[in-house]
PDB file of C-alpha atoms and ligand atoms in Angstrom:
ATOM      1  CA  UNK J   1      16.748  28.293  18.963  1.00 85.00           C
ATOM      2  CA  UNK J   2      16.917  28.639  22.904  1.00 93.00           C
ATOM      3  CA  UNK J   3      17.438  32.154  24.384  1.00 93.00           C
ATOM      4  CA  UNK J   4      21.122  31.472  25.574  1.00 93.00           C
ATOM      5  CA  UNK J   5      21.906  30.105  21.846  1.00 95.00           C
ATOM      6  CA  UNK J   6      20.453  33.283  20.356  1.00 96.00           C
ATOM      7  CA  UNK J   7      22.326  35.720  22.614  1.00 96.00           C
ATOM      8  CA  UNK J   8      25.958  33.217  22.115  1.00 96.00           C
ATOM      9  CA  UNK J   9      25.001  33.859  18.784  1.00 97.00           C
ATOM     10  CA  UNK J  10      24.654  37.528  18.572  1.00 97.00           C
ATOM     11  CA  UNK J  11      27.807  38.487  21.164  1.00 97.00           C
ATOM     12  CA  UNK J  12      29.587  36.699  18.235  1.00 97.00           C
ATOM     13  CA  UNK J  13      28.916  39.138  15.267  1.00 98.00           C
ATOM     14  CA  UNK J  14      31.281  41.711  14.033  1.00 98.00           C
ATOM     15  CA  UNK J  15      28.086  44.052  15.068  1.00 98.00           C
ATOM     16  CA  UNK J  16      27.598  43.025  18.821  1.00 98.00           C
ATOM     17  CA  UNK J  17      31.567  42.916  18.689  1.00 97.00           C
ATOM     18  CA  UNK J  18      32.203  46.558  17.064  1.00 98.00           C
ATOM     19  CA  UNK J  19      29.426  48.056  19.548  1.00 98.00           C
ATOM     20  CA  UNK J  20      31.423  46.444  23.012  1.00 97.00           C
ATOM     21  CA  UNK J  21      35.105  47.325  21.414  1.00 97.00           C
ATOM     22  CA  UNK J  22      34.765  50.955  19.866  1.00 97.00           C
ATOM     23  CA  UNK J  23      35.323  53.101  23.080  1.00 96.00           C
ATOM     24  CA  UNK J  24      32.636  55.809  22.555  1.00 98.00           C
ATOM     25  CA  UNK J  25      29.939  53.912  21.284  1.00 98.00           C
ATOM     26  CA  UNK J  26      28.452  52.625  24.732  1.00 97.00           C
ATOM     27  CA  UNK J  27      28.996  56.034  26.690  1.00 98.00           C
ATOM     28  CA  UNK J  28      27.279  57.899  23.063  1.00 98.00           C
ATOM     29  CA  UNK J  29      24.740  55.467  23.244  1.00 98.00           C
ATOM     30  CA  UNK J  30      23.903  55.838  27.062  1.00 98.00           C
ATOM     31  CA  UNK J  31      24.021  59.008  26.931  1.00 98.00           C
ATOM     32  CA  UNK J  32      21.286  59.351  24.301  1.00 98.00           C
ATOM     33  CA  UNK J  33      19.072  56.865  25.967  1.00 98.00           C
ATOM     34  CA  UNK J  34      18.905  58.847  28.938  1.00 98.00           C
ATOM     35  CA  UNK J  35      18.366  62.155  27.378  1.00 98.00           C
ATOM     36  CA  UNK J  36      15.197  60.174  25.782  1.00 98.00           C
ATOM     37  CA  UNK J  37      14.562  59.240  29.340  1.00 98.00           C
ATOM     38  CA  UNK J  38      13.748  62.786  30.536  1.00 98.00           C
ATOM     39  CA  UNK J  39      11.583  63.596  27.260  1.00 98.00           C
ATOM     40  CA  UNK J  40       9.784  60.621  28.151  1.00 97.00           C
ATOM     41  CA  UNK J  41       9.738  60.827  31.760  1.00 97.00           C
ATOM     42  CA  UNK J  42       8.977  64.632  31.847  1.00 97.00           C
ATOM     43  CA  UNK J  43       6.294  64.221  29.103  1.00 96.00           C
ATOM     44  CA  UNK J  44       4.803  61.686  31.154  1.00 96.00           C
ATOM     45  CA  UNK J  45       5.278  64.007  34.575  1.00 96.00           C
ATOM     46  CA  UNK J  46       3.531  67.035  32.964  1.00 96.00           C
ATOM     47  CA  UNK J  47       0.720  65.433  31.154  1.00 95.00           C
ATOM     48  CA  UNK J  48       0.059  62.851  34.333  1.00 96.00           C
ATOM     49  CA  UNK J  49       0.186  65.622  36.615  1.00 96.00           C
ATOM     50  CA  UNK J  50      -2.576  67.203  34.368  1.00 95.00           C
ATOM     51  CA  UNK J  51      -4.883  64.454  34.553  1.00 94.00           C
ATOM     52  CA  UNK J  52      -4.971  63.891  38.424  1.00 94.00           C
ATOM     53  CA  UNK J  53      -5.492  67.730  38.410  1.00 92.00           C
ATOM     54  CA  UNK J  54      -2.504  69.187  40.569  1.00 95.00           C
ATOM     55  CA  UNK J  55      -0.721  71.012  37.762  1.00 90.00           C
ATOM     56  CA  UNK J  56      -1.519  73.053  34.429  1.00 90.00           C
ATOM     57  CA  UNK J  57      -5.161  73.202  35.923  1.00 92.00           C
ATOM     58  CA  UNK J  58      -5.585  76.337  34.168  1.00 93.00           C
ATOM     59  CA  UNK J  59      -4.749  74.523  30.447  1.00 91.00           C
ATOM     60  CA  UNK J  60      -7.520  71.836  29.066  1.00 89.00           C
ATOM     61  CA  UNK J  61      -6.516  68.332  29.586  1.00 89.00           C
ATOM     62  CA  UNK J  62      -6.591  67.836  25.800  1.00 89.00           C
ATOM     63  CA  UNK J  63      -4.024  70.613  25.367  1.00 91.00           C
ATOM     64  CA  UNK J  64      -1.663  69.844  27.587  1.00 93.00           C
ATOM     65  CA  UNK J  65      -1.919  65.409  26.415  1.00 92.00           C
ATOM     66  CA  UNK J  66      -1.496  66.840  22.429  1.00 91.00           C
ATOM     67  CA  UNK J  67       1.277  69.098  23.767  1.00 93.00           C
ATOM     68  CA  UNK J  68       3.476  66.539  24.947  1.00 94.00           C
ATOM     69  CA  UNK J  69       2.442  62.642  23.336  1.00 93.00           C
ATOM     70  CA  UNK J  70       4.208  62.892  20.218  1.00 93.00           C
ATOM     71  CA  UNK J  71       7.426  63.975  21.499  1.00 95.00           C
ATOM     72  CA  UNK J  72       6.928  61.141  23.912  1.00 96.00           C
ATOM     73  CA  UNK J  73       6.480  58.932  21.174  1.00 95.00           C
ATOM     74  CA  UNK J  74       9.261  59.501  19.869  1.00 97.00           C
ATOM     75  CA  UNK J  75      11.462  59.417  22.577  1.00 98.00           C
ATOM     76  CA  UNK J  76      10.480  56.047  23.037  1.00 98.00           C
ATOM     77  CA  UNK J  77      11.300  54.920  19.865  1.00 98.00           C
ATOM     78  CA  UNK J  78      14.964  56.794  20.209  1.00 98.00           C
ATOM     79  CA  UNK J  79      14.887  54.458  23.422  1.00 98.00           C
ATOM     80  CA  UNK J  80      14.329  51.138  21.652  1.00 98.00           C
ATOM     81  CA  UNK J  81      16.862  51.859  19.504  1.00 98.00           C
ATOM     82  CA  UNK J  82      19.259  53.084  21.933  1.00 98.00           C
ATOM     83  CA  UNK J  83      18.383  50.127  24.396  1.00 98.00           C
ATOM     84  CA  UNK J  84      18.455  47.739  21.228  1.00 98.00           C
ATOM     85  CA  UNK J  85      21.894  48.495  20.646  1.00 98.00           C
ATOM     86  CA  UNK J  86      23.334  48.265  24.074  1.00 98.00           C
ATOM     87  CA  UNK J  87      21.458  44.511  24.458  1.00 98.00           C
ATOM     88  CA  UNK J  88      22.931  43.469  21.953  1.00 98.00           C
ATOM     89  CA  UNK J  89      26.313  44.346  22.663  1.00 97.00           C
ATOM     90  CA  UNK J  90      26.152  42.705  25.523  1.00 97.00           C
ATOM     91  CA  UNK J  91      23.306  39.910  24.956  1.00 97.00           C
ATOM     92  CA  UNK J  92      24.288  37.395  27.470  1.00 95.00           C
ATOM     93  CA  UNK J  93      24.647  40.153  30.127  1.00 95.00           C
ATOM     94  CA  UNK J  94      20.524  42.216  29.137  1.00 97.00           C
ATOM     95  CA  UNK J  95      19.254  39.703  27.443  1.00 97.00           C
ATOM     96  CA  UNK J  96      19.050  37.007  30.488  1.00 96.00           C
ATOM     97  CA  UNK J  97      18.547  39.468  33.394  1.00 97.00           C
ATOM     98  CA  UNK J  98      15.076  39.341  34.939  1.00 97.00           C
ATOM     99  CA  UNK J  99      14.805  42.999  35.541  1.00 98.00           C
ATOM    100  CA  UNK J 100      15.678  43.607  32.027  1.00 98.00           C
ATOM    101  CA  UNK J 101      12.663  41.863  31.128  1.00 98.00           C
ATOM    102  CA  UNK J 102      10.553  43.421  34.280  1.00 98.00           C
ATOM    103  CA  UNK J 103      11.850  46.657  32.968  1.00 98.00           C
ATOM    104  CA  UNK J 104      10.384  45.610  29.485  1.00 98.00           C
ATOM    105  CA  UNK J 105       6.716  44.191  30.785  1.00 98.00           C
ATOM    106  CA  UNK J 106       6.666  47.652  32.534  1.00 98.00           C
ATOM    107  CA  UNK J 107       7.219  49.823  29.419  1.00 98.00           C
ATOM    108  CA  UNK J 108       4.459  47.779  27.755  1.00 98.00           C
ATOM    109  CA  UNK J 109       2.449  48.775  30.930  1.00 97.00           C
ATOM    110  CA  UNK J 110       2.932  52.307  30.838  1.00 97.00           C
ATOM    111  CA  UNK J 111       2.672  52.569  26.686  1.00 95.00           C
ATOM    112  CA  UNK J 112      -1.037  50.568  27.186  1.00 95.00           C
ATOM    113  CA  UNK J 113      -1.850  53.348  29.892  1.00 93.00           C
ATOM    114  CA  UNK J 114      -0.803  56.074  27.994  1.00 91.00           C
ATOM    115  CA  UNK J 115      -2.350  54.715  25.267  1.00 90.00           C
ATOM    116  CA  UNK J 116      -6.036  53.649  26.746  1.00 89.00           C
ATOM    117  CA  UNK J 117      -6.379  57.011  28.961  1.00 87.00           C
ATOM    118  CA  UNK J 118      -4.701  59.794  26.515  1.00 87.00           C
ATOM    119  CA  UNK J 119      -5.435  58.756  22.911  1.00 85.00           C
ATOM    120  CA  UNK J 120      -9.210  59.391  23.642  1.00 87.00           C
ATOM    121  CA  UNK J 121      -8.542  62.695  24.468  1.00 85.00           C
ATOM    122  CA  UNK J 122      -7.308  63.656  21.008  1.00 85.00           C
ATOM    123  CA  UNK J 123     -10.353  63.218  19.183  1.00 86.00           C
ATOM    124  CA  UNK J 124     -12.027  66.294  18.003  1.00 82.00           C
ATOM    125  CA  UNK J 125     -15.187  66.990  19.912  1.00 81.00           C
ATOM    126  CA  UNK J 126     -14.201  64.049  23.194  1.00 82.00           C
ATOM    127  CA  UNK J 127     -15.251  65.687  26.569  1.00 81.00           C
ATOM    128  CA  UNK J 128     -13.735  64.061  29.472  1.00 78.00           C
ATOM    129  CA  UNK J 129     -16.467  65.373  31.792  1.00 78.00           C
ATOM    130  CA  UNK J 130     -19.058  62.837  29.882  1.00 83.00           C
ATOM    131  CA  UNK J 131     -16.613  59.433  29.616  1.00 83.00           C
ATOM    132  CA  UNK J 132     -17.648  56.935  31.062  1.00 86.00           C
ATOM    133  CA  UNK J 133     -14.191  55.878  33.164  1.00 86.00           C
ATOM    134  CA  UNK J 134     -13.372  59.962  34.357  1.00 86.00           C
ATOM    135  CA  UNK J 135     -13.284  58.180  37.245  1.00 89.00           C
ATOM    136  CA  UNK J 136     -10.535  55.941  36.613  1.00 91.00           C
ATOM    137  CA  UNK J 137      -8.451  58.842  34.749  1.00 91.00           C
ATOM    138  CA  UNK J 138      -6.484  60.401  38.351  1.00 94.00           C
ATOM    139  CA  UNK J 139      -5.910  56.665  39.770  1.00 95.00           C
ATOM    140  CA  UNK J 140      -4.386  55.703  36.316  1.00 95.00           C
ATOM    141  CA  UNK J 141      -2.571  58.748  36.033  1.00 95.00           C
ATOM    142  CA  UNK J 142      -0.668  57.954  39.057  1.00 97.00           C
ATOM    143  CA  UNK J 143      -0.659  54.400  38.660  1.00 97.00           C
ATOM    144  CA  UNK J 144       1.236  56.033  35.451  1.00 97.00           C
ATOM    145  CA  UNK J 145       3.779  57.920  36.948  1.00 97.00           C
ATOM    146  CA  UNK J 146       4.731  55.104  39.649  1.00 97.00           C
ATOM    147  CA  UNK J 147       5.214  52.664  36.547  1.00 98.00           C
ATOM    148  CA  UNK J 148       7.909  54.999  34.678  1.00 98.00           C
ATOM    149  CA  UNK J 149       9.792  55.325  38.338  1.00 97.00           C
ATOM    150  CA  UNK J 150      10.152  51.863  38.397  1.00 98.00           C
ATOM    151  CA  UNK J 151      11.405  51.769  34.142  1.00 98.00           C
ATOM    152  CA  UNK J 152      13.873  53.897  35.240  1.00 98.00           C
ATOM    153  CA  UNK J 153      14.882  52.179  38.516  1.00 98.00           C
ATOM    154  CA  UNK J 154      14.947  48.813  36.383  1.00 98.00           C
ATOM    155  CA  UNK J 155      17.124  50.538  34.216  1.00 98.00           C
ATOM    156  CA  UNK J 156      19.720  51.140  36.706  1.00 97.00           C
ATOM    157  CA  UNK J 157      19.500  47.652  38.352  1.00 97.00           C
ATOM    158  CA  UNK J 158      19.966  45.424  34.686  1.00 97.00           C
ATOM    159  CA  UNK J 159      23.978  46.346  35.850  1.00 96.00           C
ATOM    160  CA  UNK J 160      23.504  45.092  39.386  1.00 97.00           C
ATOM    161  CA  UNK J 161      21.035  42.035  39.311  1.00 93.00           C
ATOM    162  CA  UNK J 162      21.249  38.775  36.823  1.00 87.00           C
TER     163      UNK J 162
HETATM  164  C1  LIG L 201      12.006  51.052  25.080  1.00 78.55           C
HETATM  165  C2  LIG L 201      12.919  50.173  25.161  1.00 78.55           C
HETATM  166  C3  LIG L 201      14.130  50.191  26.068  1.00 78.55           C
HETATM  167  C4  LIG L 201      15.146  49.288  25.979  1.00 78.55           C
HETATM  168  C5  LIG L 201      15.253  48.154  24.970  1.00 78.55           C
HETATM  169  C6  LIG L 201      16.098  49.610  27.013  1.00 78.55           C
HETATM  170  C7  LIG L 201      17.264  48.925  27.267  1.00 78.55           C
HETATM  171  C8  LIG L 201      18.263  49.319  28.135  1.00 78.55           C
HETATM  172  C9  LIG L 201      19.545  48.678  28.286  1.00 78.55           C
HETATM  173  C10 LIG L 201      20.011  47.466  27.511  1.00 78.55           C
HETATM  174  C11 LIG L 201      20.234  49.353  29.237  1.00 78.55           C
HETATM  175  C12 LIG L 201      21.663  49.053  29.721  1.00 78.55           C
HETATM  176  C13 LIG L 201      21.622  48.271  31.000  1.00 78.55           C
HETATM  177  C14 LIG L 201      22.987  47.847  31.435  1.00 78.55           C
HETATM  178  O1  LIG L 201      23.815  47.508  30.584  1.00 78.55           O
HETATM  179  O2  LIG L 201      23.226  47.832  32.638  1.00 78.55           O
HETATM  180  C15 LIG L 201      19.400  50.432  29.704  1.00 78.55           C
HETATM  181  C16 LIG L 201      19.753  51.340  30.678  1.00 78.55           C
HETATM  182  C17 LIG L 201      18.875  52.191  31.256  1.00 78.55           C
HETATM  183  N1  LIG L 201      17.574  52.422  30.875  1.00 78.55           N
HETATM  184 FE1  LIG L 201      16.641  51.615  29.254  1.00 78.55          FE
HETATM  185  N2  LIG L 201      15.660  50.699  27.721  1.00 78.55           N
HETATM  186  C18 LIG L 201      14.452  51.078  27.183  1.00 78.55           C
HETATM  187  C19 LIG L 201      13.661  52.108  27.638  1.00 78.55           C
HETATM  188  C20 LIG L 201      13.879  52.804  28.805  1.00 78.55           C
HETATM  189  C21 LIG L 201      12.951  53.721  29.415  1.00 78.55           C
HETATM  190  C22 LIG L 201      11.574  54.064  28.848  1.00 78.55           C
HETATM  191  C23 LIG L 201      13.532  54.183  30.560  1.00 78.55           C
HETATM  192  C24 LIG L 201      13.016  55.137  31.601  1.00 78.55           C
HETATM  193  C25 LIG L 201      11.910  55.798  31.576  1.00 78.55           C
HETATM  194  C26 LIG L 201      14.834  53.580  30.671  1.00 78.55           C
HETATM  195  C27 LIG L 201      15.730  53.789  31.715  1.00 78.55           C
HETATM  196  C28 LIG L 201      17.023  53.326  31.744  1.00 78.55           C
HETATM  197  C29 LIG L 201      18.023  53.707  32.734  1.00 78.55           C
HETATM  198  C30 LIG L 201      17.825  54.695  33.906  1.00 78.55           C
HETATM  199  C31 LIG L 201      19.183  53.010  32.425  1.00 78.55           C
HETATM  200  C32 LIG L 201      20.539  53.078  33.141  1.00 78.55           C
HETATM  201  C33 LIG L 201      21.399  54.040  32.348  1.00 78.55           C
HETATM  202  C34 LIG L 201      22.791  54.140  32.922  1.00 78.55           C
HETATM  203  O3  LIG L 201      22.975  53.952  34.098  1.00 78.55           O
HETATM  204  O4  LIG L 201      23.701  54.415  32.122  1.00 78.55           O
HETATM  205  N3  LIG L 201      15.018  52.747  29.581  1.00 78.55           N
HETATM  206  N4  LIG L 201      18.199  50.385  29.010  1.00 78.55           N
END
């Protein structure tokens, strides 16, 4: 099944069809996604800003990363389903659009930052002063923080780009 047959197929169901024709359901549904957003994006602001060391200096790393990851965490997922829902009420429009898929690849880059720089830190008895890549933490922490900008600018372009 080709891309464009899969998202013909999926405008077509009562599903895609009640999401695009019940009034509320796309303004609910954006609206949750981008209260998600700013759990996500400030999670991501405060425990960044920890790691390259210009904010909450006075809090252990560790701390402030357990602090804020699960809520990120789940934000996300509230965004997947959120995001889920409004692709496929309108597959052929998301589903085709490069940026949508940029906007994807770059959510898979921030989750495998996150993920490789903050999970370590969660481990009972894990000293950041004696890893081996501390030097890599402040570059990846901004590297970080410039990769959600441009989710969230994505996000706003999937309605102006194809
Ligand atoms: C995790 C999976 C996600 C999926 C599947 C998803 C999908 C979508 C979709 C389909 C739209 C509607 C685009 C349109 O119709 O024009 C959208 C809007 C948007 N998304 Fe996401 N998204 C996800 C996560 C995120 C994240 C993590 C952010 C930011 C950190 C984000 C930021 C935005 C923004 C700013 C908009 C525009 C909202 C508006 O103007 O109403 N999204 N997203």
């Amino acid at each position: 099944m080709t891309l464009q047959n899969f998202t013909t197929w999926l405008y077509a169901t009562p599903f895609a069809s009640t999401i695009r024709d019940v009034p509320w359901i796309i303004p609910a549904i954006q609206s949750i996604h981008i209260l998600a957003i700013t759990i996500v994006v400030g999670s991501a602001l405060v425990s960044d800003l920890r790691l390259a060391g210009v904010f909450a200096t006075d809090a252990m790393p560790n701390v402030v990363i357990r602090r804020y990851l699960r809520w990120m965490w789940i934000a996300l997922v509230v965004l997947l389903i959120t995001g889920g829902l409004m692709a496929t009420g309108e597959p052929d429009r998301v589903l085709t659009n490069t940026t949508f898929w940029l906007k994807m690849s770059l959510i898979v880059a921030a989750c495998l930052l996150t993920w490789f720089f903050r999970r370590p830190l969660l481990h009972p008895g894990f000293h950041l002063e004696h890893a081996r890549w501390r030097p890599f933490v402040k570059p990846a922490a901004w590297l970080s923080l410039a990769v959600w900008v441009c989710v969230i600018f994505c996000g706003r372009w999937i309605a102006y780009t194809i």
